Amino acid sequence: MALTSPLQDDSIHQAPLEIVSKLLSENIHLTTLEHESIIVAISPLLENNHPPPDLCEFFCKHCRERPRSMVVIEVFTPVVQRILKHNMDFGKCPRLRLFTQEYILALNELNAGMEVVNKFIHSMHGPTANCPHPRVLPNLVAVCLAAIYSCYEEFINSRDNSPSLKEIRNGCQQQCDRKPNIPMRLLHTNPDLVSQEVTSTESRHKSVIVTSNEILVEVERNNTVNQKLKANSGNDSEPNLIDCLLISPTCSTISIELSPQAERVLGCYVEILKMLSDYDDWRPALASLLQPIPFPKEALAHETFTKELKYVIQRFAEDPRQEVHSCLLSVRAGKDGWFQLYSPGGVACDDDGELFASMVHILMGSCYKTKKFLLSLAENKLGPCMLLALRGNQTMVEILCLMLEYNIIENNDTQLQIISTLESTDVGKRMYEQLCDRQRELKELQRKGGPTRLTLPSKSTDADLARLLSSGSFGNLENLSLAFTNVTSACAEQLIKLPSLKQLNLWSTQFGDAGLRVLSEHLTTLQVLNLCETPVTDAGLLALSSMKSLCSLNMNSTKLSADTYEDLKAKLPNLKEVDVRYTEAW
């Protein structure tokens, strides 16, 4: 009746499935053949309906006990495909996620293993360049994250007396239902123990074994003292992720061994994340979903996991799209991102800095806070940068030259060390000589003299502007008009060399967000700016909030929003003249 009824009502189709679920819960001693017969019989009902929770449990059991059964391929495949395409929230239907998870593991148990899983992922994406189903990727990522967490769940629960996900699902949240708390905190160290560790010679090579059912953790102690952690030992605030993972002086190295089954699960789902990162249309959303680092600390301290995940991070670092590689940075200030984890000194770094150099290269190419990014590198990663430059890495040679050019390094001894590093290789020597030439030209350009006002002819290009500014002194230039020329954001590198510039007209040019971000870092004394009919958006206009000297700002016919306009008015106290006609804020 449910299959033939013309009525379109979910309850009609769900009723027989719920009846079957109830019968199955009352008959737990069924044979394997009976299991398969029931699944085949109800398969028509599953074509347009999600299985209820109890039925999901029944399917999960079949996937675990009979992964090579033809029922898995013939009946479960369309059911899982429908779940991945249409499910909106696994939080409301956790057993649908568990069923999907067990189904993928069953595919991995087939003779072809990951090849079958790869074909399944490809079938979910489809043959075209863009997947037509927007819910597939977030649902697959949710399944992967839950499966990876489950690999470390026993270890997490053995060290933390909070209820496990399993206990919460089963309603066992009483203290007596949980495992006794193990009296060792791996990532939070007692300062008294630190001092004992440093002074005691007997404990330098001791190891502590923590066994939690199927997981063995060995913590090797040594006498290395982390000065940063020691300096912050009196601070009661919660340490950030990297501070936790750098491990305290008493616990300098961690070796995590998972059970064979957990290793298989981990390997399968990390491999799926790799597959997802290979699809160009999925990579931006995948990078965004992984940007907050949604993995437990135990996974990030596990060498096997971070080594396998490195492929995904490398794919992000190779993608020229800013929406992808910008996700390597932290999701907000004060937090750490993949860039920190995989840079030298980070817990996930297992090479000599090749991935770090790759990430720096792509980020410097589009990072809108270039100067701020350089400052961060100088403060935290100057040593690795100099070491890689010493080995001839061109990206790091460029970074060191930029640090000198933008006066990032104030200490004279450090500046001399950077210069010595640059002169130690052919590529460094060549770039340093070019830097010296640019500095001489810059001094000539900024020398007092020359016109106070300058207007470039229409149709002038970035190259024309650069050629003009290299022809003499422009230290007195206060008013520059580039209106109706063909200049782009690239000319910002020339504009920031003008020390006296107060008024800049970019009307009807192709000057965009990237250029505004550079100007906002360097031309903080600019007073008048005309951006009428330029392709700037909120992303670039928000950067103007640091230009406190702005008195007049023309944003006529731009993509300015009302919210950004209100934000700029609040942050620019000297702003008196504003033109927002033909914008959303008008």
Short mmCIF file of N, CA and C in Angstrom, two decimals, residues 231-238:
data_model
loop_
_atom_site.label_atom_id
_atom_site.label_comp_id
_atom_site.label_asym_id
_atom_site.label_seq_id
_atom_site.Cartn_x
_atom_site.Cartn_y
_atom_site.Cartn_z
N ALA A 231 57.68 30.55 31.12
CA ALA A 231 57.37 31.96 31.37
C ALA A 231 55.89 32.17 31.63
N ASN A 232 55.06 31.29 31.04
CA ASN A 232 53.62 31.45 31.19
C ASN A 232 53.04 30.54 32.26
N SER A 233 53.90 29.90 33.07
CA SER A 233 53.40 28.91 34.02
C SER A 233 52.50 29.52 35.07
N GLY A 234 52.63 30.82 35.31
CA GLY A 234 51.78 31.45 36.31
C GLY A 234 50.47 31.94 35.75
N ASN A 235 50.26 31.78 34.48
CA ASN A 235 49.05 32.26 33.85
C ASN A 235 47.98 31.18 33.92
N ASP A 236 46.82 31.54 34.45
CA ASP A 236 45.76 30.55 34.61
C ASP A 236 44.90 30.41 33.38
N SER A 237 45.14 31.24 32.35
CA SER A 237 44.30 31.17 31.18
C SER A 237 44.56 29.88 30.41
N GLU A 238 43.57 29.47 29.64
CA GLU A 238 43.68 28.23 28.87
C GLU A 238 44.74 28.38 27.79
#
